[in-house]
């Protein structure tokens, strides 16, 4: 097993470095931390904490930058809905020209609810149910990425019974180590994802002979939070080799779905470069006449979100800063030991020079820790902080553990902002529950 790559370069960046590396954040002497033109204190005053805040301008700008880098490659962006599935975010993606990559019937319906057309939707996932396949066929989506022999047979049978034909890409497992955290690597032979590389050619030929399915391409996705280009290069080289082999046998291959995974800088380091990624695509598939697709999630939305929290109290001679946000809101630090920058919302909240502190939540688990031994200024009770880069795999992974309602969400655009989801009422947590007669 390779060691997970460190998520940021040590030592801890300072508050000033974290803010300087994020173009949508500014520290204003009077108003404190601004997202675009909106003081985050004002959002916290109105919504309370914990609260999520997303920057529309950042998402627009990142989608435009990626689109520009991919220009001339005939490469279509299918935003990975799982990263942040709020309708307002999906609407920004649609307006920016992106389609959707979905992994469940629920995500498919969410994407459509935000106005993303079926012919801009790709369905990935290792265990799609018959009901989900039926939905995808009924909606006639652009492509279904098939991940196993069993799924191919299942899809063929369901489609044939419905009198439909599914456009299918076979998701191969290229056996490439993306060098990312073990829990988010997907393209190694021992991961559950995809079809083993050396079985893919035979399965593609088999698919071409089956009713109800039309094989149109190859797909792969090797992992998430990938900062180096070498794993992509290795995976795409194998895919191009497979496509040439299939074509030499007279099989038609018109599409290549290149997956997602582009990483971002969680500290003050740079994220993956869209230009470098485009360069790898250009070199790997030059002259092959393919329709390319990519499925980024984190790169588009991760840097665009923060989680606002208040300090409930400090304890242990100020070693522990206890927040009102917890692992049920943002699980990434507990689940992947992920680093997230934490900055005071106002300069006046920060007390003294940086010192090593543990920033924790109130949930009854030691894993409910946002930062351990982090060099940052102390923030006293009542002060507020922003936990950075929480726009991807943040709110979507929240739970209501410890009967903590889901936090509200605000969207900032320029100097205006709107609440796009109110705080969940605590009574909503048990509103659908019943106590049955049989236990009375
Ligand atoms: N396509 C497929 C088939 C995927 O499985 C994923 C993510 C993506 C695209 C988008 O990957 P991205 O561009 O966002 O890296 N919860 C974890 C990340 C899980 C990623 C799962 N698959 C985290 O918080 O780091």
GROMACS .gro file of C-alpha atoms and ligand atoms in nm:
model
  465
    1UNK     CA    1   0.000   0.000   0.000
    2UNK     CA    2   0.139   0.341  -0.087
    3UNK     CA    3   0.117   0.613   0.176
    4UNK     CA    4  -0.155   0.874   0.125
    5UNK     CA    5  -0.012   1.194  -0.013
    6UNK     CA    6   0.000   1.481   0.236
    7UNK     CA    7  -0.296   1.707   0.177
    8UNK     CA    8  -0.094   2.025   0.214
    9UNK     CA    9   0.261   2.138   0.254
   10UNK     CA   10   0.382   2.191   0.610
   11UNK     CA   11   0.422   2.421   0.799
   12UNK     CA   12   0.069   2.558   0.838
   13UNK     CA   13   0.005   2.862   0.618
   14UNK     CA   14  -0.072   3.179   0.811
   15UNK     CA   15  -0.414   3.344   0.805
   16UNK     CA   16  -0.278   3.606   0.564
   17UNK     CA   17  -0.136   3.339   0.332
   18UNK     CA   18  -0.461   3.142   0.332
   19UNK     CA   19  -0.661   3.453   0.243
   20UNK     CA   20  -0.411   3.571  -0.020
   21UNK     CA   21  -0.432   3.234  -0.199
   22UNK     CA   22  -0.813   3.267  -0.236
   23UNK     CA   23  -0.915   3.541  -0.479
   24UNK     CA   24  -1.276   3.565  -0.356
   25UNK     CA   25  -1.169   3.635   0.005
   26UNK     CA   26  -1.044   3.966   0.139
   27UNK     CA   27  -0.983   4.086   0.493
   28UNK     CA   28  -1.139   4.429   0.541
   29UNK     CA   29  -1.031   4.631   0.845
   30UNK     CA   30  -1.386   4.732   0.939
   31UNK     CA   31  -1.605   4.454   0.795
   32UNK     CA   32  -1.377   4.157   0.857
   33UNK     CA   33  -1.362   3.871   0.608
   34UNK     CA   34  -1.541   3.942   0.280
   35UNK     CA   35  -1.652   3.680   0.028
   36UNK     CA   36  -1.665   3.868  -0.302
   37UNK     CA   37  -1.828   4.191  -0.174
   38UNK     CA   38  -2.023   4.044   0.117
   39UNK     CA   39  -1.906   4.061   0.482
   40UNK     CA   40  -1.935   3.707   0.614
   41UNK     CA   41  -2.015   3.850   0.960
   42UNK     CA   42  -2.340   3.985   0.814
   43UNK     CA   43  -2.435   3.642   0.682
   44UNK     CA   44  -2.356   3.483   1.019
   45UNK     CA   45  -2.553   3.755   1.201
   46UNK     CA   46  -2.859   3.677   0.993
   47UNK     CA   47  -2.838   3.298   0.952
   48UNK     CA   48  -2.658   3.207   1.272
   49UNK     CA   49  -2.384   2.945   1.276
   50UNK     CA   50  -2.293   2.689   1.159
   51UNK     CA   51  -2.374   2.805   0.805
   52UNK     CA   52  -2.241   2.730   0.459
   53UNK     CA   53  -2.165   3.016   0.220
   54UNK     CA   54  -2.088   2.967  -0.151
   55UNK     CA   55  -1.943   3.216  -0.398
   56UNK     CA   56  -2.130   3.217  -0.731
   57UNK     CA   57  -1.860   3.430  -0.893
   58UNK     CA   58  -1.591   3.175  -0.805
   59UNK     CA   59  -1.788   2.887  -0.956
   60UNK     CA   60  -1.862   3.084  -1.274
   61UNK     CA   61  -1.501   3.188  -1.308
   62UNK     CA   62  -1.362   2.837  -1.248
   63UNK     CA   63  -1.603   2.678  -1.496
   64UNK     CA   64  -1.511   2.942  -1.753
   65UNK     CA   65  -1.138   2.887  -1.692
   66UNK     CA   66  -1.168   2.511  -1.735
   67UNK     CA   67  -1.385   2.553  -2.046
   68UNK     CA   68  -1.127   2.788  -2.194
   69UNK     CA   69  -0.838   2.551  -2.120
   70UNK     CA   70  -1.027   2.269  -2.295
   71UNK     CA   71  -1.111   2.478  -2.603
   72UNK     CA   72  -1.039   2.302  -2.930
   73UNK     CA   73  -1.035   1.956  -2.771
   74UNK     CA   74  -1.401   1.871  -2.837
   75UNK     CA   75  -1.421   1.800  -2.464
   76UNK     CA   76  -1.750   1.833  -2.278
   77UNK     CA   77  -1.767   1.906  -1.906
   78UNK     CA   78  -2.006   1.690  -1.704
   79UNK     CA   79  -2.002   1.835  -1.352
   80UNK     CA   80  -1.987   1.561  -1.085
   81UNK     CA   81  -2.312   1.638  -0.902
   82UNK     CA   82  -2.200   1.449  -0.591
   83UNK     CA   83  -1.951   1.723  -0.501
   84UNK     CA   84  -2.227   1.978  -0.433
   85UNK     CA   85  -2.577   1.901  -0.551
   86UNK     CA   86  -2.765   2.216  -0.447
   87UNK     CA   87  -3.006   2.325  -0.721
   88UNK     CA   88  -2.854   2.675  -0.730
   89UNK     CA   89  -2.508   2.526  -0.792
   90UNK     CA   90  -2.644   2.296  -1.064
   91UNK     CA   91  -2.814   2.599  -1.218
   92UNK     CA   92  -2.480   2.784  -1.231
   93UNK     CA   93  -2.325   2.481  -1.402
   94UNK     CA   94  -2.607   2.464  -1.657
   95UNK     CA   95  -2.579   2.836  -1.733
   96UNK     CA   96  -2.203   2.793  -1.774
   97UNK     CA   97  -2.260   2.522  -2.034
   98UNK     CA   98  -2.180   2.212  -1.825
   99UNK     CA   99  -2.375   1.888  -1.823
  100UNK     CA  100  -2.393   1.650  -1.527
  101UNK     CA  101  -2.228   1.329  -1.413
  102UNK     CA  102  -2.469   1.152  -1.178
  103UNK     CA  103  -2.429   0.839  -0.965
  104UNK     CA  104  -2.783   0.769  -0.850
  105UNK     CA  105  -3.143   0.805  -0.961
  106UNK     CA  106  -3.173   1.083  -0.704
  107UNK     CA  107  -2.888   1.280  -0.860
  108UNK     CA  108  -3.035   1.225  -1.206
  109UNK     CA  109  -3.366   1.375  -1.091
  110UNK     CA  110  -3.188   1.658  -0.909
  111UNK     CA  111  -2.994   1.750  -1.224
  112UNK     CA  112  -3.317   1.752  -1.424
  113UNK     CA  113  -3.491   1.957  -1.153
  114UNK     CA  114  -3.219   2.220  -1.209
  115UNK     CA  115  -3.296   2.219  -1.580
  116UNK     CA  116  -3.002   2.010  -1.704
  117UNK     CA  117  -3.125   1.829  -2.014
  118UNK     CA  118  -3.115   1.449  -2.028
  119UNK     CA  119  -2.884   1.461  -2.329
  120UNK     CA  120  -2.625   1.636  -2.110
  121UNK     CA  121  -2.634   1.371  -1.838
  122UNK     CA  122  -2.394   1.080  -1.790
  123UNK     CA  123  -2.467   0.806  -1.533
  124UNK     CA  124  -2.166   0.652  -1.351
  125UNK     CA  125  -2.161   0.419  -1.052
  126UNK     CA  126  -2.065   0.069  -0.952
  127UNK     CA  127  -2.408  -0.058  -0.843
  128UNK     CA  128  -2.694   0.098  -1.037
  129UNK     CA  129  -3.020  -0.075  -0.956
  130UNK     CA  130  -3.274  -0.194  -1.212
  131UNK     CA  131  -3.502   0.096  -1.109
  132UNK     CA  132  -3.220   0.345  -1.168
  133UNK     CA  133  -3.135   0.193  -1.507
  134UNK     CA  134  -3.504   0.208  -1.603
  135UNK     CA  135  -3.516   0.577  -1.510
  136UNK     CA  136  -3.203   0.652  -1.714
  137UNK     CA  137  -3.348   0.464  -2.013
  138UNK     CA  138  -3.687   0.630  -1.984
  139UNK     CA  139  -3.520   0.973  -1.977
  140UNK     CA  140  -3.291   0.869  -2.266
  141UNK     CA  141  -2.979   1.024  -2.107
  142UNK     CA  142  -2.663   1.084  -2.307
  143UNK     CA  143  -2.462   0.790  -2.177
  144UNK     CA  144  -2.453   0.515  -1.916
  145UNK     CA  145  -2.106   0.417  -1.791
  146UNK     CA  146  -2.112   0.042  -1.731
  147UNK     CA  147  -1.875  -0.087  -1.466
  148UNK     CA  148  -1.905  -0.468  -1.488
  149UNK     CA  149  -2.007  -0.765  -1.699
  150UNK     CA  150  -2.305  -0.822  -1.468
  151UNK     CA  151  -2.425  -0.465  -1.511
  152UNK     CA  152  -2.393  -0.487  -1.888
  153UNK     CA  153  -2.617  -0.796  -1.899
  154UNK     CA  154  -2.864  -0.631  -1.662
  155UNK     CA  155  -2.881  -0.313  -1.867
  156UNK     CA  156  -2.919  -0.505  -2.192
  157UNK     CA  157  -3.212  -0.703  -2.054
  158UNK     CA  158  -3.386  -0.398  -1.903
  159UNK     CA  159  -3.338  -0.187  -2.216
  160UNK     CA  160  -3.451  -0.460  -2.455
  161UNK     CA  161  -3.766  -0.514  -2.246
  162UNK     CA  162  -3.838  -0.140  -2.267
  163UNK     CA  163  -3.766  -0.128  -2.641
  164UNK     CA  164  -3.482   0.117  -2.580
  165UNK     CA  165  -3.115   0.129  -2.671
  166UNK     CA  166  -2.866   0.264  -2.418
  167UNK     CA  167  -2.552   0.441  -2.532
  168UNK     CA  168  -2.287   0.277  -2.319
  169UNK     CA  169  -1.927   0.350  -2.227
  170UNK     CA  170  -1.733   0.076  -2.053
  171UNK     CA  171  -1.557   0.208  -1.744
  172UNK     CA  172  -1.220   0.044  -1.734
  173UNK     CA  173  -0.997   0.008  -1.432
  174UNK     CA  174  -0.657   0.110  -1.571
  175UNK     CA  175  -0.470  -0.010  -1.258
  176UNK     CA  176  -0.305   0.327  -1.203
  177UNK     CA  177  -0.229   0.462  -0.855
  178UNK     CA  178  -0.342   0.824  -0.846
  179UNK     CA  179  -0.125   0.888  -0.540
  180UNK     CA  180  -0.417   1.032  -0.344
  181UNK     CA  181  -0.575   0.932  -0.010
  182UNK     CA  182  -0.650   0.557   0.004
  183UNK     CA  183  -1.022   0.624   0.066
  184UNK     CA  184  -1.060   0.827  -0.255
  185UNK     CA  185  -0.842   0.636  -0.499
  186UNK     CA  186  -1.049   0.442  -0.750
  187UNK     CA  187  -0.832   0.333  -1.041
  188UNK     CA  188  -0.620   0.058  -0.890
  189UNK     CA  189  -0.685  -0.307  -0.967
  190UNK     CA  190  -0.779  -0.372  -0.602
  191UNK     CA  191  -1.047  -0.097  -0.601
  192UNK     CA  192  -1.411  -0.197  -0.661
  193UNK     CA  193  -1.445   0.032  -0.962
  194UNK     CA  194  -1.447  -0.046  -1.333
  195UNK     CA  195  -1.375  -0.343  -1.555
  196UNK     CA  196  -1.029  -0.504  -1.534
  197UNK     CA  197  -0.821  -0.362  -1.819
  198UNK     CA  198  -0.748  -0.696  -1.982
  199UNK     CA  199  -1.116  -0.798  -1.985
  200UNK     CA  200  -1.240  -0.476  -2.141
  201UNK     CA  201  -1.178  -0.553  -2.511
  202UNK     CA  202  -1.371  -0.881  -2.501
  203UNK     CA  203  -1.656  -0.720  -2.307
  204UNK     CA  204  -1.678  -0.432  -2.557
  205UNK     CA  205  -1.708  -0.680  -2.845
  206UNK     CA  206  -1.971  -0.871  -2.646
  207UNK     CA  207  -2.165  -0.546  -2.583
  208UNK     CA  208  -2.172  -0.474  -2.956
  209UNK     CA  209  -2.358  -0.802  -3.006
  210UNK     CA  210  -2.612  -0.754  -2.726
  211UNK     CA  211  -2.963  -0.612  -2.772
  212UNK     CA  212  -3.058  -0.287  -2.600
  213UNK     CA  213  -2.705  -0.150  -2.571
  214UNK     CA  214  -2.480   0.034  -2.812
  215UNK     CA  215  -2.118   0.060  -2.698
  216UNK     CA  216  -1.996   0.407  -2.790
  217UNK     CA  217  -1.686   0.458  -2.580
  218UNK     CA  218  -1.453   0.404  -2.291
  219UNK     CA  219  -1.466   0.573  -1.949
  220UNK     CA  220  -1.233   0.587  -1.654
  221UNK     CA  221  -1.192   0.776  -1.328
  222UNK     CA  222  -0.880   0.711  -1.124
  223UNK     CA  223  -0.949   0.901  -0.803
  224UNK     CA  224  -0.999   1.238  -0.644
  225UNK     CA  225  -0.782   1.529  -0.522
  226UNK     CA  226  -0.515   1.448  -0.783
  227UNK     CA  227  -0.246   1.715  -0.813
  228UNK     CA  228   0.008   1.541  -1.040
  229UNK     CA  229  -0.048   1.482  -1.412
  230UNK     CA  230   0.153   1.158  -1.434
  231UNK     CA  231  -0.133   0.928  -1.318
  232UNK     CA  232  -0.368   1.083  -1.575
  233UNK     CA  233  -0.106   1.041  -1.847
  234UNK     CA  234  -0.059   0.674  -1.755
  235UNK     CA  235  -0.432   0.601  -1.747
  236UNK     CA  236  -0.512   0.781  -2.073
  237UNK     CA  237  -0.222   0.610  -2.250
  238UNK     CA  238  -0.378   0.275  -2.160
  239UNK     CA  239  -0.724   0.394  -2.270
  240UNK     CA  240  -0.592   0.518  -2.605
  241UNK     CA  241  -0.417   0.185  -2.657
  242UNK     CA  242  -0.745   0.001  -2.588
  243UNK     CA  243  -0.941   0.225  -2.825
  244UNK     CA  244  -0.690   0.164  -3.107
  245UNK     CA  245  -0.713  -0.209  -3.044
  246UNK     CA  246  -1.095  -0.203  -3.054
  247UNK     CA  247  -1.099   0.004  -3.371
  248UNK     CA  248  -0.852  -0.234  -3.536
  249UNK     CA  249  -1.110  -0.507  -3.477
  250UNK     CA  250  -1.371  -0.303  -3.660
  251UNK     CA  251  -1.553  -0.186  -3.347
  252UNK     CA  252  -1.677   0.172  -3.331
  253UNK     CA  253  -1.546   0.388  -3.047
  254UNK     CA  254  -1.644   0.753  -3.067
  255UNK     CA  255  -1.632   0.876  -2.706
  256UNK     CA  256  -1.377   0.885  -2.425
  257UNK     CA  257  -1.495   0.985  -2.077
  258UNK     CA  258  -1.180   1.093  -1.894
  259UNK     CA  259  -1.331   1.111  -1.543
  260UNK     CA  260  -1.274   1.378  -1.281
  261UNK     CA  261  -1.037   1.409  -0.990
  262UNK     CA  262  -0.857   1.740  -1.045
  263UNK     CA  263  -0.724   1.852  -0.708
  264UNK     CA  264  -0.729   2.192  -0.539
  265UNK     CA  265  -0.486   2.362  -0.301
  266UNK     CA  266  -0.620   2.320   0.053
  267UNK     CA  267  -0.326   2.509   0.203
  268UNK     CA  268  -0.153   2.784   0.012
  269UNK     CA  269  -0.023   2.549  -0.258
  270UNK     CA  270  -0.153   2.563  -0.616
  271UNK     CA  271  -0.424   2.323  -0.731
  272UNK     CA  272  -0.411   2.116  -1.048
  273UNK     CA  273  -0.371   2.333  -1.357
  274UNK     CA  274  -0.649   2.308  -1.618
  275UNK     CA  275  -0.394   2.393  -1.885
  276UNK     CA  276  -0.172   2.104  -1.779
  277UNK     CA  277  -0.475   1.871  -1.776
  278UNK     CA  278  -0.578   1.990  -2.122
  279UNK     CA  279  -0.223   1.926  -2.239
  280UNK     CA  280  -0.240   1.566  -2.119
  281UNK     CA  281  -0.571   1.516  -2.301
  282UNK     CA  282  -0.430   1.670  -2.619
  283UNK     CA  283  -0.121   1.446  -2.615
  284UNK     CA  284  -0.305   1.129  -2.515
  285UNK     CA  285  -0.585   1.142  -2.771
  286UNK     CA  286  -0.444   1.356  -3.053
  287UNK     CA  287  -0.577   1.272  -3.397
  288UNK     CA  288  -0.819   1.006  -3.272
  289UNK     CA  289  -1.133   1.203  -3.360
  290UNK     CA  290  -1.294   1.130  -3.022
  291UNK     CA  291  -1.563   1.319  -2.836
  292UNK     CA  292  -1.392   1.372  -2.501
  293UNK     CA  293  -1.568   1.418  -2.167
  294UNK     CA  294  -1.447   1.516  -1.824
  295UNK     CA  295  -1.628   1.493  -1.488
  296UNK     CA  296  -1.477   1.740  -1.242
  297UNK     CA  297  -1.647   1.805  -0.911
  298UNK     CA  298  -1.411   1.934  -0.644
  299UNK     CA  299  -1.203   2.157  -0.875
  300UNK     CA  300  -1.513   2.354  -0.979
  301UNK     CA  301  -1.678   2.404  -0.640
  302UNK     CA  302  -1.434   2.319  -0.360
  303UNK     CA  303  -1.265   2.662  -0.330
  304UNK     CA  304  -1.602   2.838  -0.365
  305UNK     CA  305  -1.745   2.742  -0.026
  306UNK     CA  306  -1.678   2.811   0.342
  307UNK     CA  307  -1.839   2.680   0.659
  308UNK     CA  308  -1.894   2.955   0.916
  309UNK     CA  309  -1.877   2.856   1.282
  310UNK     CA  310  -1.873   3.026   1.621
  311UNK     CA  311  -1.645   2.944   1.910
  312UNK     CA  312  -1.857   2.802   2.193
  313UNK     CA  313  -1.570   2.800   2.442
  314UNK     CA  314  -1.203   2.726   2.479
  315UNK     CA  315  -1.066   2.475   2.728
  316UNK     CA  316  -0.753   2.295   2.841
  317UNK     CA  317  -0.565   2.621   2.896
  318UNK     CA  318  -0.677   2.734   2.551
  319UNK     CA  319  -0.548   2.421   2.378
  320UNK     CA  320  -0.896   2.332   2.249
  321UNK     CA  321  -1.117   2.567   2.052
  322UNK     CA  322  -1.466   2.416   2.061
  323UNK     CA  323  -1.685   2.523   1.766
  324UNK     CA  324  -2.060   2.497   1.711
  325UNK     CA  325  -1.987   2.321   1.379
  326UNK     CA  326  -1.905   1.953   1.391
  327UNK     CA  327  -1.818   1.641   1.195
  328UNK     CA  328  -2.186   1.597   1.112
  329UNK     CA  329  -2.162   1.923   0.913
  330UNK     CA  330  -1.818   1.877   0.752
  331UNK     CA  331  -1.691   1.520   0.781
  332UNK     CA  332  -1.378   1.546   0.563
  333UNK     CA  333  -1.126   1.604   0.847
  334UNK     CA  334  -1.271   1.313   1.050
  335UNK     CA  335  -1.303   1.082   0.752
  336UNK     CA  336  -0.989   1.151   0.549
  337UNK     CA  337  -0.768   1.347   0.794
  338UNK     CA  338  -0.824   1.626   0.544
  339UNK     CA  339  -0.667   1.966   0.599
  340UNK     CA  340  -0.899   2.269   0.580
  341UNK     CA  341  -0.771   2.621   0.644
  342UNK     CA  342  -0.943   2.794   0.936
  343UNK     CA  343  -0.941   3.173   0.957
  344UNK     CA  344  -1.099   3.421   1.201
  345UNK     CA  345  -1.394   3.613   1.054
  346UNK     CA  346  -1.266   3.941   1.192
  347UNK     CA  347  -0.917   4.050   1.285
  348UNK     CA  348  -1.059   4.143   1.628
  349UNK     CA  349  -1.160   3.778   1.682
  350UNK     CA  350  -0.800   3.664   1.674
  351UNK     CA  351  -0.622   3.688   2.007
  352UNK     CA  352  -0.243   3.711   2.002
  353UNK     CA  353   0.020   3.545   1.787
  354UNK     CA  354  -0.038   3.204   1.624
  355UNK     CA  355  -0.009   2.911   1.866
  356UNK     CA  356  -0.077   2.539   1.837
  357UNK     CA  357  -0.443   2.462   1.899
  358UNK     CA  358  -0.690   2.181   1.838
  359UNK     CA  359  -1.007   2.298   1.668
  360UNK     CA  360  -1.288   2.059   1.754
  361UNK     CA  361  -1.664   2.019   1.730
  362UNK     CA  362  -1.910   1.933   2.008
  363UNK     CA  363  -2.001   1.582   1.885
  364UNK     CA  364  -1.923   1.296   2.121
  365UNK     CA  365  -1.641   1.145   1.917
  366UNK     CA  366  -1.270   1.215   1.932
  367UNK     CA  367  -1.273   1.214   1.551
  368UNK     CA  368  -1.483   1.530   1.565
  369UNK     CA  369  -1.171   1.737   1.515
  370UNK     CA  370  -1.120   1.994   1.239
  371UNK     CA  371  -0.751   2.058   1.310
  372UNK     CA  372  -0.497   1.911   1.549
  373UNK     CA  373  -0.188   2.103   1.659
  374UNK     CA  374  -0.272   2.380   1.411
  375UNK     CA  375  -0.068   2.699   1.431
  376UNK     CA  376  -0.333   2.972   1.431
  377UNK     CA  377  -0.437   3.268   1.641
  378UNK     CA  378  -0.661   3.186   1.935
  379UNK     CA  379  -1.025   3.278   1.878
  380UNK     CA  380  -1.212   3.336   2.205
  381UNK     CA  381  -1.569   3.233   2.294
  382UNK     CA  382  -1.821   3.417   2.078
  383UNK     CA  383  -1.567   3.480   1.802
  384UNK     CA  384  -1.628   3.331   1.461
  385UNK     CA  385  -1.420   3.142   1.206
  386UNK     CA  386  -1.451   3.036   0.844
  387UNK     CA  387  -1.347   2.682   0.755
  388UNK     CA  388  -1.217   2.714   0.401
  389UNK     CA  389  -1.257   2.513   0.080
  390UNK     CA  390  -1.576   2.349   0.200
  391UNK     CA  391  -1.767   2.387  -0.129
  392UNK     CA  392  -1.705   2.027  -0.240
  393UNK     CA  393  -1.802   1.721  -0.036
  394UNK     CA  394  -1.916   1.950   0.244
  395UNK     CA  395  -2.293   1.999   0.278
  396UNK     CA  396  -2.362   1.691   0.061
  397UNK     CA  397  -2.191   1.467   0.316
  398UNK     CA  398  -2.360   1.622   0.623
  399UNK     CA  399  -2.568   1.409   0.855
  400UNK     CA  400  -2.795   1.488   1.147
  401UNK     CA  401  -2.588   1.280   1.394
  402UNK     CA  402  -2.640   1.394   1.755
  403UNK     CA  403  -2.980   1.535   1.643
  404UNK     CA  404  -2.807   1.833   1.489
  405UNK     CA  405  -3.023   1.990   1.214
  406UNK     CA  406  -2.870   2.053   0.871
  407UNK     CA  407  -2.702   2.395   0.856
  408UNK     CA  408  -2.839   2.672   0.633
  409UNK     CA  409  -2.676   2.769   0.303
  410UNK     CA  410  -2.621   3.114   0.153
  411UNK     CA  411  -2.509   3.207  -0.198
  412UNK     CA  412  -2.302   3.522  -0.254
  413UNK     CA  413  -2.290   3.697  -0.591
  414UNK     CA  414  -2.093   4.021  -0.605
  415UNK     CA  415  -2.211   4.237  -0.317
  416UNK     CA  416  -2.546   4.057  -0.283
  417UNK     CA  417  -2.637   3.732  -0.113
  418UNK     CA  418  -2.940   3.510  -0.065
  419UNK     CA  419  -3.036   3.222   0.161
  420UNK     CA  420  -3.064   2.917  -0.061
  421UNK     CA  421  -3.157   2.673   0.215
  422UNK     CA  422  -3.283   2.768   0.561
  423UNK     CA  423  -3.163   2.597   0.876
  424UNK     CA  424  -3.351   2.271   0.917
  425UNK     CA  425  -3.610   2.286   1.199
  426UNK     CA  426  -3.515   2.053   1.480
  427UNK     CA  427  -3.867   1.903   1.478
  428UNK     CA  428  -3.815   1.807   1.112
  429UNK     CA  429  -3.565   1.550   1.240
  430UNK     CA  430  -3.842   1.331   1.380
  431UNK     CA  431  -4.141   1.459   1.183
  432UNK     CA  432  -4.168   1.140   0.973
  433UNK     CA  433  -4.108   0.902   1.263
  434UNK     CA  434  -4.387   0.705   1.430
  435UNK     CA  435  -4.408   0.500   1.748
  436UNK     CA  436  -4.595   0.184   1.640
  437UNK     CA  437  -4.882   0.033   1.837
  438UNK     CA  438  -4.698  -0.296   1.857
  439UNK     CA  439  -4.450  -0.162   2.113
  440UNK     CA  440  -4.710   0.011   2.331
  441LIG     N1  441  -1.650   1.087  -1.167
  441LIG     C1  442  -1.663   0.976  -1.091
  441LIG     C2  443  -1.702   0.851  -1.153
  441LIG     C3  444  -1.640   0.986  -0.952
  441LIG     O1  445  -1.652   0.877  -0.876
  441LIG     C4  446  -1.603   1.110  -0.894
  441LIG     C5  447  -1.580   1.123  -0.750
  441LIG     C6  448  -1.593   1.222  -0.978
  441LIG     C7  449  -1.616   1.206  -1.115
  441LIG     C8  450  -1.557   1.358  -0.927
  441LIG     O2  451  -1.434   1.361  -0.865
  441LIG     P1  452  -1.368   1.502  -0.826
  441LIG     O3  453  -1.344   1.577  -0.954
  441LIG     O4  454  -1.464   1.573  -0.738
  441LIG     O5  455  -1.244   1.464  -0.755
  441LIG     N2  456  -1.577   1.260  -0.058
  441LIG     C9  457  -1.437   1.261  -0.104
  441LIG    C10  458  -1.427   1.257  -0.253
  441LIG    C11  459  -1.499   1.140  -0.317
  441LIG    C12  460  -1.492   1.139  -0.467
  441LIG    C13  461  -1.577   1.031  -0.525
  441LIG     N3  462  -1.583   1.026  -0.667
  441LIG    C14  463  -1.368   1.383  -0.043
  441LIG     O6  464  -1.431   1.459   0.031
  441LIG     O7  465  -1.249   1.403  -0.066
   0.00000   0.00000   0.00000
